[in-house]
mmCIF file of C-alpha atoms in Angstrom:
data_model
loop_
_atom_site.group_PDB
_atom_site.id
_atom_site.type_symbol
_atom_site.label_atom_id
_atom_site.label_comp_id
_atom_site.label_asym_id
_atom_site.label_seq_id
_atom_site.Cartn_x
_atom_site.Cartn_y
_atom_site.Cartn_z
ATOM 1 C CA UNK A 215 7.542 -24.079 10.255
ATOM 2 C CA UNK A 216 8.606 -26.872 7.924
ATOM 3 C CA UNK A 217 5.300 -28.689 8.014
ATOM 4 C CA UNK A 218 3.384 -25.694 6.627
ATOM 5 C CA UNK A 219 5.948 -24.161 4.263
ATOM 6 C CA UNK A 220 3.781 -24.947 1.227
ATOM 7 C CA UNK A 221 0.939 -23.031 2.867
ATOM 8 C CA UNK A 222 2.721 -19.696 2.681
ATOM 9 C CA UNK A 223 1.523 -17.320 0.007
ATOM 10 C CA UNK A 224 4.531 -17.305 -2.292
ATOM 11 C CA UNK A 225 3.004 -14.708 -4.601
ATOM 12 C CA UNK A 226 3.159 -12.167 -1.782
ATOM 13 C CA UNK A 227 6.651 -13.299 -0.811
ATOM 14 C CA UNK A 228 7.845 -12.937 -4.417
ATOM 15 C CA UNK A 229 6.519 -9.359 -4.620
ATOM 16 C CA UNK A 230 8.245 -8.627 -1.298
ATOM 17 C CA UNK A 231 11.550 -9.954 -2.656
ATOM 18 C CA UNK A 232 11.222 -7.927 -5.867
ATOM 19 C CA UNK A 233 10.521 -4.713 -3.963
ATOM 20 C CA UNK A 234 13.379 -5.244 -1.516
ATOM 21 C CA UNK A 235 15.835 -6.219 -4.266
ATOM 22 C CA UNK A 236 14.907 -3.384 -6.631
ATOM 23 C CA UNK A 237 14.895 -0.989 -3.694
ATOM 24 C CA UNK A 238 18.453 -1.938 -2.759
ATOM 25 C CA UNK A 239 19.598 -1.511 -6.384
ATOM 26 C CA UNK A 240 18.273 2.054 -6.374
ATOM 27 C CA UNK A 241 19.705 2.799 -2.929
ATOM 28 C CA UNK A 242 23.071 1.638 -4.287
ATOM 29 C CA UNK A 243 22.805 4.060 -7.190
ATOM 30 C CA UNK A 244 21.524 6.960 -5.056
ATOM 31 C CA UNK A 245 24.360 6.590 -2.545
ATOM 32 C CA UNK A 246 27.118 5.870 -5.061
ATOM 33 C CA UNK A 247 30.097 8.110 -4.432
ATOM 34 C CA UNK A 248 33.689 8.645 -5.493
ATOM 35 C CA UNK A 249 35.108 6.517 -2.676
ATOM 36 C CA UNK A 250 32.876 3.538 -3.364
ATOM 37 C CA UNK A 251 33.937 0.137 -2.103
ATOM 38 C CA UNK A 252 32.332 -3.240 -2.745
ATOM 39 C CA UNK A 253 28.660 -4.064 -2.423
ATOM 40 C CA UNK A 254 29.108 -5.083 1.224
ATOM 41 C CA UNK A 255 31.039 -2.030 2.403
ATOM 42 C CA UNK A 256 29.337 -1.157 5.711
ATOM 43 C CA UNK A 257 30.799 2.329 5.576
ATOM 44 C CA UNK A 258 28.457 3.027 2.682
ATOM 45 C CA UNK A 259 24.682 3.476 2.815
ATOM 46 C CA UNK A 260 24.043 0.617 0.384
ATOM 47 C CA UNK A 261 26.288 -1.697 2.406
ATOM 48 C CA UNK A 262 24.373 -0.999 5.595
ATOM 49 C CA UNK A 263 21.067 -1.479 3.777
ATOM 50 C CA UNK A 264 22.357 -4.832 2.537
ATOM 51 C CA UNK A 265 23.026 -5.789 6.151
ATOM 52 C CA UNK A 266 19.503 -4.696 7.178
ATOM 53 C CA UNK A 267 18.100 -6.840 4.367
ATOM 54 C CA UNK A 268 20.060 -9.916 5.481
ATOM 55 C CA UNK A 269 18.913 -9.389 9.057
ATOM 56 C CA UNK A 270 15.319 -8.915 7.873
ATOM 57 C CA UNK A 271 15.441 -12.416 6.365
ATOM 58 C CA UNK A 272 16.489 -13.781 9.753
ATOM 59 C CA UNK A 273 13.703 -11.741 11.308
ATOM 60 C CA UNK A 274 11.035 -13.116 8.981
ATOM 61 C CA UNK A 275 12.174 -16.664 9.747
ATOM 62 C CA UNK A 276 11.637 -15.934 13.445
ATOM 63 C CA UNK A 277 8.208 -14.426 12.740
ATOM 64 C CA UNK A 278 7.156 -17.461 10.703
ATOM 65 C CA UNK A 279 8.439 -19.812 13.403
ATOM 66 C CA UNK A 280 6.080 -18.408 16.047
ATOM 67 C CA UNK A 281 2.664 -19.985 16.494
ATOM 68 C CA UNK A 282 -0.067 -17.676 15.144
ATOM 69 C CA UNK A 283 -2.021 -17.791 18.416
ATOM 70 C CA UNK A 284 0.876 -15.921 20.048
ATOM 71 C CA UNK A 285 0.131 -12.771 18.079
ATOM 72 C CA UNK A 286 -3.472 -12.602 19.269
ATOM 73 C CA UNK A 287 -2.831 -13.766 22.824
ATOM 74 C CA UNK A 288 -0.004 -11.298 23.506
ATOM 75 C CA UNK A 289 -1.162 -8.413 21.300
ATOM 76 C CA UNK A 290 -2.060 -6.267 24.338
ATOM 77 C CA UNK A 291 1.372 -6.854 25.885
ATOM 78 C CA UNK A 292 3.096 -5.978 22.610
ATOM 79 C CA UNK A 293 0.983 -2.825 22.339
ATOM 80 C CA UNK A 294 1.846 -1.668 25.868
ATOM 81 C CA UNK A 295 5.552 -2.313 25.265
ATOM 82 C CA UNK A 296 5.356 -0.209 22.090
ATOM 83 C CA UNK A 297 3.743 2.676 24.020
ATOM 84 C CA UNK A 298 6.475 2.476 26.657
ATOM 85 C CA UNK A 299 9.130 2.492 23.927
ATOM 86 C CA UNK A 300 7.607 5.657 22.454
ATOM 87 C CA UNK A 301 7.344 7.339 25.862
ATOM 88 C CA UNK A 302 10.909 6.311 26.721
ATOM 89 C CA UNK A 303 12.238 8.383 23.837
ATOM 90 C CA UNK A 304 11.694 11.558 25.842
ATOM 91 C CA UNK A 305 14.135 10.253 28.446
ATOM 92 C CA UNK A 306 16.581 8.038 26.541
ATOM 93 C CA UNK A 307 16.034 9.017 22.908
ATOM 94 C CA UNK A 308 18.362 10.977 20.656
ATOM 95 C CA UNK A 309 17.237 14.130 18.880
ATOM 96 C CA UNK A 310 18.098 14.221 15.179
ATOM 97 C CA UNK A 311 16.964 17.067 12.889
ATOM 98 C CA UNK A 312 14.633 18.350 15.590
ATOM 99 C CA UNK A 313 12.909 15.010 16.211
ATOM 100 C CA UNK A 314 13.381 12.880 19.323
ATOM 101 C CA UNK A 315 12.520 9.664 17.505
ATOM 102 C CA UNK A 316 15.492 7.299 17.797
ATOM 103 C CA UNK A 317 17.234 5.060 20.272
ATOM 104 C CA UNK A 318 20.919 4.951 19.451
ATOM 105 C CA UNK A 319 22.765 1.809 20.573
ATOM 106 C CA UNK A 320 26.345 1.950 19.341
ATOM 107 C CA UNK A 321 26.236 2.135 15.532
ATOM 108 C CA UNK A 322 22.559 1.129 15.399
ATOM 109 C CA UNK A 323 19.622 3.562 15.457
ATOM 110 C CA UNK A 324 16.109 2.234 16.040
ATOM 111 C CA UNK A 325 12.905 4.213 15.460
ATOM 112 C CA UNK A 326 10.143 2.771 17.674
ATOM 113 C CA UNK A 327 7.429 4.671 15.778
ATOM 114 C CA UNK A 328 7.887 2.203 12.908
ATOM 115 C CA UNK A 329 7.338 -0.823 15.142
ATOM 116 C CA UNK A 330 4.411 0.853 16.937
ATOM 117 C CA UNK A 331 2.371 0.457 13.732
ATOM 118 C CA UNK A 332 2.732 -3.321 14.028
ATOM 119 C CA UNK A 333 1.722 -3.268 17.689
ATOM 120 C CA UNK A 334 -1.276 -1.032 17.001
ATOM 121 C CA UNK A 335 -2.424 -3.280 14.151
ATOM 122 C CA UNK A 336 -2.339 -6.261 16.517
ATOM 123 C CA UNK A 337 -4.138 -4.343 19.284
ATOM 124 C CA UNK A 338 -6.876 -3.106 16.955
ATOM 125 C CA UNK A 339 -7.366 -6.614 15.554
ATOM 126 C CA UNK A 340 -7.545 -8.052 19.083
ATOM 127 C CA UNK A 341 -10.117 -5.527 20.283
ATOM 128 C CA UNK A 342 -12.344 -5.488 17.191
ATOM 129 C CA UNK A 343 -12.460 -9.301 17.072
ATOM 130 C CA UNK A 344 -13.754 -9.467 20.640
ATOM 131 C CA UNK A 345 -17.017 -11.381 21.041
ATOM 132 C CA UNK A 346 -19.029 -8.483 22.492
ATOM 133 C CA UNK A 347 -17.584 -5.747 20.268
ATOM 134 C CA UNK A 348 -19.887 -3.999 17.790
ATOM 135 C CA UNK A 349 -18.378 -1.061 15.908
ATOM 136 C CA UNK A 350 -21.841 0.352 15.262
ATOM 137 C CA UNK A 351 -22.020 1.248 18.968
ATOM 138 C CA UNK A 352 -20.403 4.502 20.077
ATOM 139 C CA UNK A 353 -18.805 2.952 23.186
ATOM 140 C CA UNK A 354 -16.784 0.491 21.105
ATOM 141 C CA UNK A 355 -15.939 3.149 18.510
ATOM 142 C CA UNK A 356 -14.549 5.345 21.275
ATOM 143 C CA UNK A 357 -12.414 2.559 22.729
ATOM 144 C CA UNK A 358 -10.843 1.586 19.422
ATOM 145 C CA UNK A 359 -10.148 5.257 18.638
ATOM 146 C CA UNK A 360 -8.346 5.535 21.980
ATOM 147 C CA UNK A 361 -6.204 2.521 21.070
ATOM 148 C CA UNK A 362 -5.234 4.250 17.826
ATOM 149 C CA UNK A 363 -4.851 7.729 19.338
ATOM 150 C CA UNK A 364 -2.367 6.890 22.121
ATOM 151 C CA UNK A 365 0.579 6.081 19.823
ATOM 152 C CA UNK A 366 -0.451 9.005 17.560
ATOM 153 C CA UNK A 367 -0.169 11.400 20.505
ATOM 154 C CA UNK A 368 3.275 10.097 21.489
ATOM 155 C CA UNK A 369 4.502 10.254 17.883
ATOM 156 C CA UNK A 370 3.211 13.812 17.456
ATOM 157 C CA UNK A 371 5.147 14.876 20.561
ATOM 158 C CA UNK A 372 8.458 13.772 18.971
ATOM 159 C CA UNK A 373 7.328 15.592 16.685
ATOM 160 C CA UNK A 374 6.790 13.347 13.646
ATOM 161 C CA UNK A 375 3.663 14.397 11.756
ATOM 162 C CA UNK A 376 4.407 12.014 8.894
ATOM 163 C CA UNK A 377 4.373 8.862 11.022
ATOM 164 C CA UNK A 378 1.304 10.115 12.901
ATOM 165 C CA UNK A 379 -0.561 10.625 9.613
ATOM 166 C CA UNK A 380 -0.153 6.936 8.759
ATOM 167 C CA UNK A 381 -2.562 5.997 11.564
ATOM 168 C CA UNK A 382 -5.442 7.232 9.412
ATOM 169 C CA UNK A 383 -4.893 3.876 7.692
ATOM 170 C CA UNK A 384 -6.860 2.158 10.447
ATOM 171 C CA UNK A 385 -10.082 3.570 9.019
ATOM 172 C CA UNK A 386 -9.879 0.761 6.412
ATOM 173 C CA UNK A 387 -10.203 -2.218 8.817
ATOM 174 C CA UNK A 388 -12.725 -0.364 10.971
ATOM 175 C CA UNK A 389 -14.914 0.419 7.973
ATOM 176 C CA UNK A 390 -14.638 -3.195 6.798
ATOM 177 C CA UNK A 391 -15.853 -4.386 10.193
ATOM 178 C CA UNK A 392 -18.914 -2.155 10.415
ATOM 179 C CA UNK A 393 -17.897 1.431 11.163
ATOM 180 C CA UNK A 394 -20.519 3.698 9.620
ATOM 181 C CA UNK A 395 -19.756 5.166 6.212
ATOM 182 C CA UNK A 396 -20.485 8.612 7.639
ATOM 183 C CA UNK A 397 -17.057 8.623 9.314
ATOM 184 C CA UNK A 398 -15.363 8.217 5.939
ATOM 185 C CA UNK A 399 -17.479 11.000 4.456
ATOM 186 C CA UNK A 400 -16.782 13.215 7.453
ATOM 187 C CA UNK A 401 -13.028 12.755 7.102
ATOM 188 C CA UNK A 402 -13.156 13.261 3.334
ATOM 189 C CA UNK A 403 -15.195 16.471 3.491
ATOM 190 C CA UNK A 404 -13.087 17.812 6.368
ATOM 191 C CA UNK A 405 -9.953 17.356 4.261
ATOM 192 C CA UNK A 406 -11.629 18.983 1.223
ATOM 193 C CA UNK A 407 -12.810 21.924 3.332
ATOM 194 C CA UNK A 408 -9.384 22.363 4.905
ATOM 195 C CA UNK A 409 -7.494 22.427 1.612
ATOM 196 C CA UNK A 410 -10.167 24.500 -0.160
ATOM 197 C CA UNK A 411 -10.097 27.155 2.566
ATOM 198 C CA UNK A 412 -6.317 27.433 2.310
ATOM 199 C CA UNK A 413 -6.420 27.528 -1.491
ATOM 200 C CA UNK A 414 -9.399 29.839 -2.173
ATOM 201 C CA UNK A 415 -10.028 31.704 1.066
ATOM 202 C CA UNK A 416 -12.865 31.734 3.601
ATOM 203 C CA UNK A 417 -15.425 33.878 1.670
ATOM 204 C CA UNK A 418 -15.384 31.653 -1.421
ATOM 205 C CA UNK A 419 -15.595 28.440 0.627
ATOM 206 C CA UNK A 420 -18.460 29.700 2.802
ATOM 207 C CA UNK A 421 -20.272 30.813 -0.331
ATOM 208 C CA UNK A 422 -19.814 27.353 -1.793
ATOM 209 C CA UNK A 423 -21.098 25.713 1.401
ATOM 210 C CA UNK A 424 -24.255 27.849 1.364
ATOM 211 C CA UNK A 425 -24.937 27.164 -2.322
ATOM 212 C CA UNK A 426 -24.397 23.396 -1.975
ATOM 213 C CA UNK A 427 -26.554 23.300 1.173
ATOM 214 C CA UNK A 428 -29.378 25.198 -0.546
ATOM 215 C CA UNK A 429 -29.239 22.991 -3.650
ATOM 216 C CA UNK A 430 -29.351 19.808 -1.567
ATOM 217 C CA UNK A 431 -32.326 21.142 0.410
ATOM 218 C CA UNK A 432 -34.219 22.081 -2.763
ATOM 219 C CA UNK A 433 -33.442 18.724 -4.363
ATOM 220 C CA UNK A 434 -34.996 16.885 -1.398
ATOM 221 C CA UNK A 435 -37.858 19.317 -0.733
ATOM 222 C CA UNK A 436 -40.492 16.798 -1.887
ATOM 223 C CA UNK A 437 -39.429 14.544 0.984
ATOM 224 C CA UNK A 438 -40.013 17.415 3.420
ATOM 225 C CA UNK A 439 -36.446 17.513 4.771
ATOM 226 C CA UNK A 440 -35.731 18.761 8.274
ATOM 227 C CA UNK A 441 -34.458 22.294 7.749
ATOM 228 C CA UNK A 442 -32.924 22.341 11.255
ATOM 229 C CA UNK A 443 -30.642 19.437 10.296
ATOM 230 C CA UNK A 444 -29.496 21.218 7.144
ATOM 231 C CA UNK A 445 -28.836 24.452 9.022
ATOM 232 C CA UNK A 446 -26.873 22.574 11.659
ATOM 233 C CA UNK A 447 -24.670 20.841 9.062
ATOM 234 C CA UNK A 448 -24.093 24.133 7.243
ATOM 235 C CA UNK A 449 -23.183 25.830 10.541
ATOM 236 C CA UNK A 450 -20.690 23.074 11.379
ATOM 237 C CA UNK A 451 -19.098 23.308 7.925
ATOM 238 C CA UNK A 452 -18.862 27.101 8.116
ATOM 239 C CA UNK A 453 -17.418 26.916 11.652
ATOM 240 C CA UNK A 454 -14.808 24.387 10.510
ATOM 241 C CA UNK A 455 -13.827 26.615 7.592
ATOM 242 C CA UNK A 456 -13.485 29.626 9.899
ATOM 243 C CA UNK A 457 -11.151 27.634 12.162
ATOM 244 C CA UNK A 458 -8.799 26.528 9.371
ATOM 245 C CA UNK A 459 -6.600 29.624 9.329
ATOM 246 C CA UNK A 460 -6.199 29.569 13.111
ATOM 247 C CA UNK A 461 -5.184 25.894 13.072
ATOM 248 C CA UNK A 462 -2.874 26.468 10.118
ATOM 249 C CA UNK A 463 -1.110 29.427 11.743
ATOM 250 C CA UNK A 464 -0.980 28.201 15.345
ATOM 251 C CA UNK A 465 -0.869 24.390 15.249
ATOM 252 C CA UNK A 466 1.200 23.746 12.116
ATOM 253 C CA UNK A 467 4.905 24.488 12.296
ATOM 254 C CA UNK A 468 6.464 26.965 9.875
ATOM 255 C CA UNK A 469 8.023 24.315 7.631
ATOM 256 C CA UNK A 470 4.656 22.531 7.404
ATOM 257 C CA UNK A 471 2.972 25.812 6.388
ATOM 258 C CA UNK A 472 5.666 26.469 3.798
ATOM 259 C CA UNK A 473 5.276 23.010 2.273
ATOM 260 C CA UNK A 474 1.487 23.354 2.051
ATOM 261 C CA UNK A 475 1.788 26.791 0.447
ATOM 262 C CA UNK A 476 4.240 25.483 -2.134
ATOM 263 C CA UNK A 477 1.989 22.552 -3.085
ATOM 264 C CA UNK A 478 -1.021 24.884 -3.298
ATOM 265 C CA UNK A 479 0.946 27.229 -5.539
ATOM 266 C CA UNK A 480 0.803 30.136 -3.076
ATOM 267 C CA UNK A 481 4.582 30.271 -2.795
ATOM 268 C CA UNK A 482 7.464 29.467 -5.155
ATOM 269 C CA UNK A 483 10.607 28.364 -3.361
ATOM 270 C CA UNK A 484 12.752 26.171 -5.577
ATOM 271 C CA UNK A 485 15.881 26.810 -3.516
ATOM 272 C CA UNK A 486 14.578 26.696 0.037
ATOM 273 C CA UNK A 487 11.885 24.509 1.577
ATOM 274 C CA UNK A 488 10.732 23.400 -1.897
ATOM 275 C CA UNK A 489 14.195 22.426 -3.087
ATOM 276 C CA UNK A 490 13.787 18.672 -2.478
ATOM 277 C CA UNK A 491 10.505 18.424 -4.346
ATOM 278 C CA UNK A 492 11.699 20.615 -7.197
ATOM 279 C CA UNK A 493 14.852 18.553 -7.723
ATOM 280 C CA UNK A 494 12.864 15.335 -7.413
ATOM 281 C CA UNK A 495 10.482 16.449 -10.162
ATOM 282 C CA UNK A 496 13.447 17.391 -12.366
ATOM 283 C CA UNK A 497 15.046 13.971 -11.813
ATOM 284 C CA UNK A 498 11.854 12.059 -12.606
ATOM 285 C CA UNK A 499 11.050 14.197 -15.646
ATOM 286 C CA UNK A 500 14.540 13.760 -17.078
ATOM 287 C CA UNK A 501 14.169 9.972 -17.166
ATOM 288 C CA UNK A 502 11.827 9.934 -20.135
ATOM 289 C CA UNK A 503 10.357 6.614 -21.238
ATOM 290 C CA UNK A 504 13.314 4.314 -20.660
ATOM 291 C CA UNK A 505 15.535 6.183 -18.206
ATOM 292 C CA UNK A 506 19.217 7.014 -18.315
ATOM 293 C CA UNK A 507 20.350 3.602 -17.092
ATOM 294 C CA UNK A 508 21.264 2.186 -13.699
ATOM 295 C CA UNK A 509 23.856 4.378 -11.901
ATOM 296 C CA UNK A 510 23.822 6.759 -14.894
ATOM 297 C CA UNK A 511 21.385 9.353 -13.604
ATOM 298 C CA UNK A 512 22.999 12.791 -13.656
ATOM 299 C CA UNK A 513 20.709 14.210 -10.964
ATOM 300 C CA UNK A 514 21.237 11.129 -8.839
ATOM 301 C CA UNK A 515 25.002 10.954 -9.299
ATOM 302 C CA UNK A 516 25.247 14.683 -8.628
ATOM 303 C CA UNK A 517 23.277 14.227 -5.370
ATOM 304 C CA UNK A 518 20.987 17.117 -6.285
ATOM 305 C CA UNK A 519 18.077 15.526 -4.389
ATOM 306 C CA UNK A 520 18.858 15.579 -0.641
ATOM 307 C CA UNK A 521 18.248 12.301 1.210
ATOM 308 C CA UNK A 522 17.465 10.646 -2.110
ATOM 309 C CA UNK A 523 18.144 7.138 -0.770
ATOM 310 C CA UNK A 524 15.443 7.517 1.901
ATOM 311 C CA UNK A 525 12.122 9.294 1.338
ATOM 312 C CA UNK A 526 12.931 10.387 -2.230
ATOM 313 C CA UNK A 527 14.182 7.042 -3.538
ATOM 314 C CA UNK A 528 11.414 6.951 -6.175
ATOM 315 C CA UNK A 529 13.056 9.904 -7.948
ATOM 316 C CA UNK A 530 16.046 7.638 -8.629
ATOM 317 C CA UNK A 531 13.702 5.101 -10.209
ATOM 318 C CA UNK A 532 12.142 7.804 -12.392
ATOM 319 C CA UNK A 533 15.479 9.156 -13.608
ATOM 320 C CA UNK A 534 17.393 5.922 -14.178
ATOM 321 C CA UNK A 535 14.595 3.534 -15.139
ATOM 322 C CA UNK A 536 12.204 6.004 -16.744
ATOM 323 C CA UNK A 537 8.458 5.708 -17.142
ATOM 324 C CA UNK A 538 8.659 1.935 -17.654
ATOM 325 C CA UNK A 539 10.684 1.358 -14.490
ATOM 326 C CA UNK A 540 8.449 3.679 -12.476
ATOM 327 C CA UNK A 541 5.373 1.870 -13.783
ATOM 328 C CA UNK A 542 6.946 -1.447 -12.797
ATOM 329 C CA UNK A 543 7.331 -0.264 -9.189
ATOM 330 C CA UNK A 544 3.789 1.129 -9.080
ATOM 331 C CA UNK A 545 2.407 -2.111 -10.514
ATOM 332 C CA UNK A 546 4.303 -4.149 -7.914
ATOM 333 C CA UNK A 547 2.724 -2.137 -5.088
ATOM 334 C CA UNK A 548 -0.734 -2.356 -6.626
ATOM 335 C CA UNK A 549 -0.366 -6.116 -7.078
ATOM 336 C CA UNK A 550 0.790 -6.427 -3.464
ATOM 337 C CA UNK A 551 -2.212 -4.483 -2.174
ATOM 338 C CA UNK A 552 -4.660 -6.466 -4.330
ATOM 339 C CA UNK A 553 -3.095 -9.761 -3.248
ATOM 340 C CA UNK A 554 -3.285 -8.788 0.409
ATOM 341 C CA UNK A 555 -6.914 -7.768 -0.086
ATOM 342 C CA UNK A 556 -7.654 -11.212 -1.517
ATOM 343 C CA UNK A 557 -5.858 -12.902 1.380
ATOM 344 C CA UNK A 558 -7.651 -10.772 3.972
ATOM 345 C CA UNK A 559 -11.063 -11.633 2.551
ATOM 346 C CA UNK A 560 -10.424 -15.378 2.659
ATOM 347 C CA UNK A 561 -9.628 -15.410 6.379
ATOM 348 C CA UNK A 562 -11.921 -17.419 8.633
ATOM 349 C CA UNK A 563 -10.790 -15.547 11.738
ATOM 350 C CA UNK A 564 -11.936 -11.974 12.302
ATOM 351 C CA UNK A 565 -8.642 -11.222 14.057
ATOM 352 C CA UNK A 566 -6.758 -12.280 10.918
ATOM 353 C CA UNK A 567 -9.014 -10.242 8.647
ATOM 354 C CA UNK A 568 -8.794 -7.057 10.729
ATOM 355 C CA UNK A 569 -5.017 -7.392 10.935
ATOM 356 C CA UNK A 570 -4.842 -7.963 7.173
ATOM 357 C CA UNK A 571 -6.838 -4.823 6.443
ATOM 358 C CA UNK A 572 -4.643 -2.877 8.885
ATOM 359 C CA UNK A 573 -1.591 -4.068 6.946
ATOM 360 C CA UNK A 574 -3.214 -3.021 3.652
ATOM 361 C CA UNK A 575 -4.102 0.401 5.039
ATOM 362 C CA UNK A 576 -0.610 1.097 6.386
ATOM 363 C CA UNK A 577 1.155 0.068 3.171
ATOM 364 C CA UNK A 578 -1.362 2.024 1.077
ATOM 365 C CA UNK A 579 -0.911 5.205 3.148
ATOM 366 C CA UNK A 580 2.883 5.005 2.915
ATOM 367 C CA UNK A 581 2.723 4.281 -0.812
ATOM 368 C CA UNK A 582 0.210 7.031 -1.602
ATOM 369 C CA UNK A 583 1.820 9.791 0.480
ATOM 370 C CA UNK A 584 5.425 8.953 -0.464
ATOM 371 C CA UNK A 585 4.783 8.841 -4.215
ATOM 372 C CA UNK A 586 2.588 11.941 -4.004
ATOM 373 C CA UNK A 587 5.305 13.743 -2.065
ATOM 374 C CA UNK A 588 8.034 12.806 -4.549
ATOM 375 C CA UNK A 589 6.069 13.993 -7.589
ATOM 376 C CA UNK A 590 4.962 17.193 -5.851
ATOM 377 C CA UNK A 591 1.225 16.716 -5.273
ATOM 378 C CA UNK A 592 1.569 16.231 -1.479
ATOM 379 C CA UNK A 593 3.643 18.270 0.973
ATOM 380 C CA UNK A 594 6.915 16.749 2.162
ATOM 381 C CA UNK A 595 6.165 14.904 5.418
ATOM 382 C CA UNK A 596 8.943 12.315 5.663
ATOM 383 C CA UNK A 597 7.233 8.980 4.969
ATOM 384 C CA UNK A 598 9.379 6.168 3.498
ATOM 385 C CA UNK A 599 8.358 3.911 0.619
ATOM 386 C CA UNK A 600 7.712 0.436 2.119
ATOM 387 C CA UNK A 601 10.434 -2.209 1.513
ATOM 388 C CA UNK A 602 12.146 0.280 -0.795
ATOM 389 C CA UNK A 603 13.555 3.262 1.091
ATOM 390 C CA UNK A 604 16.780 3.117 3.101
ATOM 391 C CA UNK A 605 16.443 2.392 6.808
ATOM 392 C CA UNK A 606 16.699 -0.596 9.070
ATOM 393 C CA UNK A 607 13.756 0.270 11.348
ATOM 394 C CA UNK A 608 11.353 0.788 8.454
ATOM 395 C CA UNK A 609 12.429 -2.359 6.611
ATOM 396 C CA UNK A 610 12.278 -4.518 9.731
ATOM 397 C CA UNK A 611 8.909 -3.124 10.837
ATOM 398 C CA UNK A 612 7.321 -3.675 7.419
ATOM 399 C CA UNK A 613 8.852 -7.158 7.230
ATOM 400 C CA UNK A 614 7.379 -8.063 10.629
ATOM 401 C CA UNK A 615 4.037 -6.486 9.699
ATOM 402 C CA UNK A 616 3.809 -8.418 6.431
ATOM 403 C CA UNK A 617 5.076 -11.793 7.579
ATOM 404 C CA UNK A 618 2.856 -11.930 10.652
ATOM 405 C CA UNK A 619 -0.040 -11.822 8.202
ATOM 406 C CA UNK A 620 1.592 -14.398 5.932
ATOM 407 C CA UNK A 621 1.885 -16.677 8.970
ATOM 408 C CA UNK A 622 -1.726 -16.038 9.983
ATOM 409 C CA UNK A 623 -2.880 -16.764 6.435
ATOM 410 C CA UNK A 624 -0.864 -19.994 6.226
ATOM 411 C CA UNK A 625 -2.593 -21.282 9.373
ATOM 412 C CA UNK A 626 -6.046 -19.866 8.576
ATOM 413 C CA UNK A 627 -7.697 -23.317 8.436
ATOM 414 C CA UNK A 628 -6.369 -24.685 11.710
ATOM 415 C CA UNK A 629 -6.385 -21.316 13.519
ATOM 416 C CA UNK A 630 -9.858 -19.938 14.161
#
């Protein structure tokens, strides 16, 4: 480790330290109570988070001490262990708030779904970087989708839809390595159709599909387009739209339906299922340009936002640090993502590059969904803000995920 310490990307490490430090400061404020002890009081949320942070520094030292070849050579073993840890929850796990997602060992709770993202990133990088693998071939596409789908299935059974959603992040490395753009378009249009059907109803959406299909056909009529292909695509789109209500009513749970309806404006529930989001928006809006000051937020001190130190920690930033403080956090995440993108593109090893893009995708998904959830444009799904929200499992998993890549990048010249 010592011989290559200057090779580590200290820009990325500095952003990591800023996020972790500012995150703890806001967790301290969000969990501040009447019976507050010192900063290191382990009976308090902020004290426990401080302990997780200290242990994460020990963890990153271990990660950086391991030879980079280890991560590629044993990625399959790590992946299998992660699947077993997810499956083991249904026998040894503890159910909290309706989710069987934690192993409880004395005072410590561990959520294997967080660490499974690291294992899946390694497994995807290992498979895609194989010599005979070509993501333009359906056989290899199917195999990599199976690798991604197995942990998703186990996480959904907990059930934890939020963590399962994060696995869409793996479309980024797959697209970078040759997956056809049509898959991105397919996913995008499926999401648009799903939301549009819920928002406007089936007749309006089907009418829109027919009009768009006809216009596209007329636009390309000079090229003599295949009308059968257009009719097939229109039929698929119409069939998907017709299935939306069934999926929404029979696959989604009631609280998921309620949250979607609130975001779409079909229901108003500021005291029930929409209480968290409503209070979060109030807290952020009350911060103004400069905020009310650290530990001075009235919404935060009054604990009006439930679980504010976890998934809704950004509302504390908005209230106490205002628009400027919120912008600072957003800029930090954007800088981190751009820096990681630069690092991923300079890798000489395909394994390194695929892993780097997996890291970028996972952080981006968490960032996008969490911020969107807190400001009310996405339904509440329970996704933490990386390096920022309270929780030992999330902090440790993101630390491992990030510093494996930092280690791979530091050895990118000697490790090919």
